């Protein structure tokens, strides 16, 4: 999984309370060239969040009215947990993440990538000699 510092929403961002927005907002207005037909947002828990954690990808045309376009969650928010969100093809304008949880602590990293990690092992794929 490759990440670019220019496409990060959060880089070691500390979470507290029950809600927070990503440190960075990405502006797609000037992005006239697309390198792939599919991209993901990957949120990685760096240090335990001490509660459930939900990440919601939001977009806005004007930077003041936001709408949710994707969301995901983890139950425990343990270090190493990841939330992978598909970025829908119809997003536009500005993007940000909204984090919510019961009583959040800990830190997260989040960014855009073209290839999200998978928990599958090589034997789980159909093309594998071990695949069924």
mmCIF file with all atom_site columns, C-alpha atoms in Angstrom:
data_model
loop_
_atom_site.group_PDB
_atom_site.id
_atom_site.type_symbol
_atom_site.label_atom_id
_atom_site.label_alt_id
_atom_site.label_comp_id
_atom_site.label_asym_id
_atom_site.label_entity_id
_atom_site.label_seq_id
_atom_site.pdbx_PDB_ins_code
_atom_site.Cartn_x
_atom_site.Cartn_y
_atom_site.Cartn_z
_atom_site.occupancy
_atom_site.B_iso_or_equiv
_atom_site.pdbx_formal_charge
_atom_site.auth_seq_id
_atom_site.auth_comp_id
_atom_site.auth_asym_id
_atom_site.auth_atom_id
_atom_site.pdbx_PDB_model_num
ATOM 1   C CA . UNK A 1 1   ? 0.000   0.000   0.000   1.00 0.00 ? 1   UNK A CA 1
ATOM 2   C CA . UNK A 1 2   ? 1.491   3.317   -1.077  1.00 0.00 ? 2   UNK A CA 1
ATOM 3   C CA . UNK A 1 3   ? 0.609   6.608   0.587   1.00 0.00 ? 3   UNK A CA 1
ATOM 4   C CA . UNK A 1 4   ? 1.575   10.146  -0.410  1.00 0.00 ? 4   UNK A CA 1
ATOM 5   C CA . UNK A 1 5   ? 2.000   12.913  2.182   1.00 0.00 ? 5   UNK A CA 1
ATOM 6   C CA . UNK A 1 6   ? -0.032  15.248  -0.054  1.00 0.00 ? 6   UNK A CA 1
ATOM 7   C CA . UNK A 1 7   ? -3.037  12.943  0.199   1.00 0.00 ? 7   UNK A CA 1
ATOM 8   C CA . UNK A 1 8   ? -3.077  12.432  3.973   1.00 0.00 ? 8   UNK A CA 1
ATOM 9   C CA . UNK A 1 9   ? -6.075  13.311  6.083   1.00 0.00 ? 9   UNK A CA 1
ATOM 10  C CA . UNK A 1 10  ? -4.388  12.567  9.419   1.00 0.00 ? 10  UNK A CA 1
ATOM 11  C CA . UNK A 1 11  ? -0.744  11.934  10.300  1.00 0.00 ? 11  UNK A CA 1
ATOM 12  C CA . UNK A 1 12  ? -0.518  10.743  13.902  1.00 0.00 ? 12  UNK A CA 1
ATOM 13  C CA . UNK A 1 13  ? -3.593  12.785  14.784  1.00 0.00 ? 13  UNK A CA 1
ATOM 14  C CA . UNK A 1 14  ? -4.583  12.547  18.449  1.00 0.00 ? 14  UNK A CA 1
ATOM 15  C CA . UNK A 1 15  ? -8.277  11.854  19.016  1.00 0.00 ? 15  UNK A CA 1
ATOM 16  C CA . UNK A 1 16  ? -10.193 12.895  22.114  1.00 0.00 ? 16  UNK A CA 1
ATOM 17  C CA . UNK A 1 17  ? -13.799 13.203  23.177  1.00 0.00 ? 17  UNK A CA 1
ATOM 18  C CA . UNK A 1 18  ? -16.579 11.777  21.029  1.00 0.00 ? 18  UNK A CA 1
ATOM 19  C CA . UNK A 1 19  ? -15.896 13.440  17.660  1.00 0.00 ? 19  UNK A CA 1
ATOM 20  C CA . UNK A 1 20  ? -13.142 15.055  15.601  1.00 0.00 ? 20  UNK A CA 1
ATOM 21  C CA . UNK A 1 21  ? -12.426 16.049  12.013  1.00 0.00 ? 21  UNK A CA 1
ATOM 22  C CA . UNK A 1 22  ? -9.269  15.105  10.152  1.00 0.00 ? 22  UNK A CA 1
ATOM 23  C CA . UNK A 1 23  ? -6.376  17.531  10.450  1.00 0.00 ? 23  UNK A CA 1
ATOM 24  C CA . UNK A 1 24  ? -6.242  17.931  6.661   1.00 0.00 ? 24  UNK A CA 1
ATOM 25  C CA . UNK A 1 25  ? -8.883  18.496  4.012   1.00 0.00 ? 25  UNK A CA 1
ATOM 26  C CA . UNK A 1 26  ? -8.155  17.407  0.442   1.00 0.00 ? 26  UNK A CA 1
ATOM 27  C CA . UNK A 1 27  ? -9.292  19.696  -2.369  1.00 0.00 ? 27  UNK A CA 1
ATOM 28  C CA . UNK A 1 28  ? -10.159 17.838  -5.573  1.00 0.00 ? 28  UNK A CA 1
ATOM 29  C CA . UNK A 1 29  ? -11.105 20.990  -7.486  1.00 0.00 ? 29  UNK A CA 1
ATOM 30  C CA . UNK A 1 30  ? -7.694  21.266  -9.145  1.00 0.00 ? 30  UNK A CA 1
ATOM 31  C CA . UNK A 1 31  ? -7.308  17.522  -9.730  1.00 0.00 ? 31  UNK A CA 1
ATOM 32  C CA . UNK A 1 32  ? -7.966  17.269  -13.438 1.00 0.00 ? 32  UNK A CA 1
ATOM 33  C CA . UNK A 1 33  ? -5.980  14.064  -14.018 1.00 0.00 ? 33  UNK A CA 1
ATOM 34  C CA . UNK A 1 34  ? -6.974  10.718  -12.529 1.00 0.00 ? 34  UNK A CA 1
ATOM 35  C CA . UNK A 1 35  ? -4.440  7.889   -12.331 1.00 0.00 ? 35  UNK A CA 1
ATOM 36  C CA . UNK A 1 36  ? -6.889  5.130   -11.492 1.00 0.00 ? 36  UNK A CA 1
ATOM 37  C CA . UNK A 1 37  ? -10.552 4.338   -11.695 1.00 0.00 ? 37  UNK A CA 1
ATOM 38  C CA . UNK A 1 38  ? -10.695 3.350   -8.033  1.00 0.00 ? 38  UNK A CA 1
ATOM 39  C CA . UNK A 1 39  ? -9.148  4.680   -4.841  1.00 0.00 ? 39  UNK A CA 1
ATOM 40  C CA . UNK A 1 40  ? -9.488  4.046   -1.113  1.00 0.00 ? 40  UNK A CA 1
ATOM 41  C CA . UNK A 1 41  ? -9.118  5.874   2.173   1.00 0.00 ? 41  UNK A CA 1
ATOM 42  C CA . UNK A 1 42  ? -7.271  3.794   4.753   1.00 0.00 ? 42  UNK A CA 1
ATOM 43  C CA . UNK A 1 43  ? -7.534  4.784   8.418   1.00 0.00 ? 43  UNK A CA 1
ATOM 44  C CA . UNK A 1 44  ? -4.931  3.064   10.609  1.00 0.00 ? 44  UNK A CA 1
ATOM 45  C CA . UNK A 1 45  ? -5.145  3.090   14.406  1.00 0.00 ? 45  UNK A CA 1
ATOM 46  C CA . UNK A 1 46  ? -1.623  3.861   15.675  1.00 0.00 ? 46  UNK A CA 1
ATOM 47  C CA . UNK A 1 47  ? -2.338  3.795   19.413  1.00 0.00 ? 47  UNK A CA 1
ATOM 48  C CA . UNK A 1 48  ? -5.528  2.330   20.871  1.00 0.00 ? 48  UNK A CA 1
ATOM 49  C CA . UNK A 1 49  ? -8.571  4.603   20.802  1.00 0.00 ? 49  UNK A CA 1
ATOM 50  C CA . UNK A 1 50  ? -10.032 3.064   23.996  1.00 0.00 ? 50  UNK A CA 1
ATOM 51  C CA . UNK A 1 51  ? -13.465 2.739   22.361  1.00 0.00 ? 51  UNK A CA 1
ATOM 52  C CA . UNK A 1 52  ? -15.246 1.995   19.138  1.00 0.00 ? 52  UNK A CA 1
ATOM 53  C CA . UNK A 1 53  ? -14.138 4.168   16.221  1.00 0.00 ? 53  UNK A CA 1
ATOM 54  C CA . UNK A 1 54  ? -16.144 5.230   13.181  1.00 0.00 ? 54  UNK A CA 1
ATOM 55  C CA . UNK A 1 55  ? -14.638 7.074   10.213  1.00 0.00 ? 55  UNK A CA 1
ATOM 56  C CA . UNK A 1 56  ? -16.908 8.879   7.779   1.00 0.00 ? 56  UNK A CA 1
ATOM 57  C CA . UNK A 1 57  ? -15.646 10.287  4.469   1.00 0.00 ? 57  UNK A CA 1
ATOM 58  C CA . UNK A 1 58  ? -17.393 13.554  3.694   1.00 0.00 ? 58  UNK A CA 1
ATOM 59  C CA . UNK A 1 59  ? -17.376 15.787  0.605   1.00 0.00 ? 59  UNK A CA 1
ATOM 60  C CA . UNK A 1 60  ? -18.343 19.412  0.081   1.00 0.00 ? 60  UNK A CA 1
ATOM 61  C CA . UNK A 1 61  ? -18.588 21.700  -2.909  1.00 0.00 ? 61  UNK A CA 1
ATOM 62  C CA . UNK A 1 62  ? -18.254 24.905  -0.881  1.00 0.00 ? 62  UNK A CA 1
ATOM 63  C CA . UNK A 1 63  ? -16.330 23.797  2.231   1.00 0.00 ? 63  UNK A CA 1
ATOM 64  C CA . UNK A 1 64  ? -19.227 24.578  4.576   1.00 0.00 ? 64  UNK A CA 1
ATOM 65  C CA . UNK A 1 65  ? -21.969 22.054  3.732   1.00 0.00 ? 65  UNK A CA 1
ATOM 66  C CA . UNK A 1 66  ? -20.732 18.474  4.010   1.00 0.00 ? 66  UNK A CA 1
ATOM 67  C CA . UNK A 1 67  ? -22.348 15.162  3.037   1.00 0.00 ? 67  UNK A CA 1
ATOM 68  C CA . UNK A 1 68  ? -21.277 11.634  3.922   1.00 0.00 ? 68  UNK A CA 1
ATOM 69  C CA . UNK A 1 69  ? -20.159 9.483   0.982   1.00 0.00 ? 69  UNK A CA 1
ATOM 70  C CA . UNK A 1 70  ? -18.660 6.449   2.788   1.00 0.00 ? 70  UNK A CA 1
ATOM 71  C CA . UNK A 1 71  ? -18.197 5.167   6.330   1.00 0.00 ? 71  UNK A CA 1
ATOM 72  C CA . UNK A 1 72  ? -16.736 2.268   8.256   1.00 0.00 ? 72  UNK A CA 1
ATOM 73  C CA . UNK A 1 73  ? -15.911 1.322   11.824  1.00 0.00 ? 73  UNK A CA 1
ATOM 74  C CA . UNK A 1 74  ? -13.978 -0.939  14.163  1.00 0.00 ? 74  UNK A CA 1
ATOM 75  C CA . UNK A 1 75  ? -15.386 -2.169  17.467  1.00 0.00 ? 75  UNK A CA 1
ATOM 76  C CA . UNK A 1 76  ? -12.365 -1.882  19.719  1.00 0.00 ? 76  UNK A CA 1
ATOM 77  C CA . UNK A 1 77  ? -10.056 0.668   18.092  1.00 0.00 ? 77  UNK A CA 1
ATOM 78  C CA . UNK A 1 78  ? -7.010  -1.442  18.963  1.00 0.00 ? 78  UNK A CA 1
ATOM 79  C CA . UNK A 1 79  ? -3.571  -0.460  17.682  1.00 0.00 ? 79  UNK A CA 1
ATOM 80  C CA . UNK A 1 80  ? -3.165  -1.945  14.219  1.00 0.00 ? 80  UNK A CA 1
ATOM 81  C CA . UNK A 1 81  ? -6.885  -1.903  13.361  1.00 0.00 ? 81  UNK A CA 1
ATOM 82  C CA . UNK A 1 82  ? -7.754  -0.457  9.969   1.00 0.00 ? 82  UNK A CA 1
ATOM 83  C CA . UNK A 1 83  ? -10.850 0.981   8.348   1.00 0.00 ? 83  UNK A CA 1
ATOM 84  C CA . UNK A 1 84  ? -10.865 0.852   4.537   1.00 0.00 ? 84  UNK A CA 1
ATOM 85  C CA . UNK A 1 85  ? -13.325 3.094   2.702   1.00 0.00 ? 85  UNK A CA 1
ATOM 86  C CA . UNK A 1 86  ? -14.054 2.986   -1.026  1.00 0.00 ? 86  UNK A CA 1
ATOM 87  C CA . UNK A 1 87  ? -14.034 6.458   -2.532  1.00 0.00 ? 87  UNK A CA 1
ATOM 88  C CA . UNK A 1 88  ? -17.149 6.657   -4.716  1.00 0.00 ? 88  UNK A CA 1
ATOM 89  C CA . UNK A 1 89  ? -16.601 7.862   -8.300  1.00 0.00 ? 89  UNK A CA 1
ATOM 90  C CA . UNK A 1 90  ? -19.015 10.790  -7.888  1.00 0.00 ? 90  UNK A CA 1
ATOM 91  C CA . UNK A 1 91  ? -17.104 12.684  -5.172  1.00 0.00 ? 91  UNK A CA 1
ATOM 92  C CA . UNK A 1 92  ? -16.166 16.277  -5.884  1.00 0.00 ? 92  UNK A CA 1
ATOM 93  C CA . UNK A 1 93  ? -14.816 19.432  -4.270  1.00 0.00 ? 93  UNK A CA 1
ATOM 94  C CA . UNK A 1 94  ? -13.280 19.000  -0.843  1.00 0.00 ? 94  UNK A CA 1
ATOM 95  C CA . UNK A 1 95  ? -12.897 15.796  1.182   1.00 0.00 ? 95  UNK A CA 1
ATOM 96  C CA . UNK A 1 96  ? -12.426 15.304  4.920   1.00 0.00 ? 96  UNK A CA 1
ATOM 97  C CA . UNK A 1 97  ? -12.843 12.573  7.509   1.00 0.00 ? 97  UNK A CA 1
ATOM 98  C CA . UNK A 1 98  ? -15.103 12.774  10.538  1.00 0.00 ? 98  UNK A CA 1
ATOM 99  C CA . UNK A 1 99  ? -14.113 10.487  13.433  1.00 0.00 ? 99  UNK A CA 1
ATOM 100 C CA . UNK A 1 100 ? -16.634 9.497   16.091  1.00 0.00 ? 100 UNK A CA 1
ATOM 101 C CA . UNK A 1 101 ? -16.515 7.176   19.083  1.00 0.00 ? 101 UNK A CA 1
ATOM 102 C CA . UNK A 1 102 ? -17.853 6.745   22.590  1.00 0.00 ? 102 UNK A CA 1
ATOM 103 C CA . UNK A 1 103 ? -14.814 8.134   24.387  1.00 0.00 ? 103 UNK A CA 1
ATOM 104 C CA . UNK A 1 104 ? -11.885 8.398   22.005  1.00 0.00 ? 104 UNK A CA 1
ATOM 105 C CA . UNK A 1 105 ? -8.236  8.575   22.939  1.00 0.00 ? 105 UNK A CA 1
ATOM 106 C CA . UNK A 1 106 ? -5.245  7.432   20.887  1.00 0.00 ? 106 UNK A CA 1
ATOM 107 C CA . UNK A 1 107 ? -3.903  8.380   17.471  1.00 0.00 ? 107 UNK A CA 1
ATOM 108 C CA . UNK A 1 108 ? -4.704  7.616   13.841  1.00 0.00 ? 108 UNK A CA 1
ATOM 109 C CA . UNK A 1 109 ? -3.171  7.940   10.404  1.00 0.00 ? 109 UNK A CA 1
ATOM 110 C CA . UNK A 1 110 ? -5.381  8.238   7.310   1.00 0.00 ? 110 UNK A CA 1
ATOM 111 C CA . UNK A 1 111 ? -4.732  8.795   3.645   1.00 0.00 ? 111 UNK A CA 1
ATOM 112 C CA . UNK A 1 112 ? -5.749  8.028   0.077   1.00 0.00 ? 112 UNK A CA 1
ATOM 113 C CA . UNK A 1 113 ? -4.244  5.024   -1.691  1.00 0.00 ? 113 UNK A CA 1
ATOM 114 C CA . UNK A 1 114 ? -4.855  3.219   -4.963  1.00 0.00 ? 114 UNK A CA 1
ATOM 115 C CA . UNK A 1 115 ? -4.410  -0.249  -3.463  1.00 0.00 ? 115 UNK A CA 1
ATOM 116 C CA . UNK A 1 116 ? -5.678  -1.121  0.004   1.00 0.00 ? 116 UNK A CA 1
ATOM 117 C CA . UNK A 1 117 ? -4.118  -3.942  2.020   1.00 0.00 ? 117 UNK A CA 1
ATOM 118 C CA . UNK A 1 118 ? -5.991  -7.184  2.392   1.00 0.00 ? 118 UNK A CA 1
ATOM 119 C CA . UNK A 1 119 ? -5.988  -9.737  5.177   1.00 0.00 ? 119 UNK A CA 1
ATOM 120 C CA . UNK A 1 120 ? -6.139  -12.594 2.650   1.00 0.00 ? 120 UNK A CA 1
ATOM 121 C CA . UNK A 1 121 ? -3.257  -15.021 2.456   1.00 0.00 ? 121 UNK A CA 1
ATOM 122 C CA . UNK A 1 122 ? -1.910  -16.152 -0.903  1.00 0.00 ? 122 UNK A CA 1
ATOM 123 C CA . UNK A 1 123 ? -3.666  -19.518 -0.506  1.00 0.00 ? 123 UNK A CA 1
ATOM 124 C CA . UNK A 1 124 ? -7.045  -17.750 -0.233  1.00 0.00 ? 124 UNK A CA 1
ATOM 125 C CA . UNK A 1 125 ? -6.976  -16.545 -3.854  1.00 0.00 ? 125 UNK A CA 1
ATOM 126 C CA . UNK A 1 126 ? -8.549  -18.745 -6.550  1.00 0.00 ? 126 UNK A CA 1
ATOM 127 C CA . UNK A 1 127 ? -5.443  -18.628 -8.768  1.00 0.00 ? 127 UNK A CA 1
ATOM 128 C CA . UNK A 1 128 ? -3.322  -20.160 -5.983  1.00 0.00 ? 128 UNK A CA 1
ATOM 129 C CA . UNK A 1 129 ? -2.351  -23.808 -6.199  1.00 0.00 ? 129 UNK A CA 1
ATOM 130 C CA . UNK A 1 130 ? -3.805  -24.094 -2.669  1.00 0.00 ? 130 UNK A CA 1
ATOM 131 C CA . UNK A 1 131 ? -7.077  -22.368 -3.646  1.00 0.00 ? 131 UNK A CA 1
ATOM 132 C CA . UNK A 1 132 ? -10.234 -24.421 -3.839  1.00 0.00 ? 132 UNK A CA 1
#
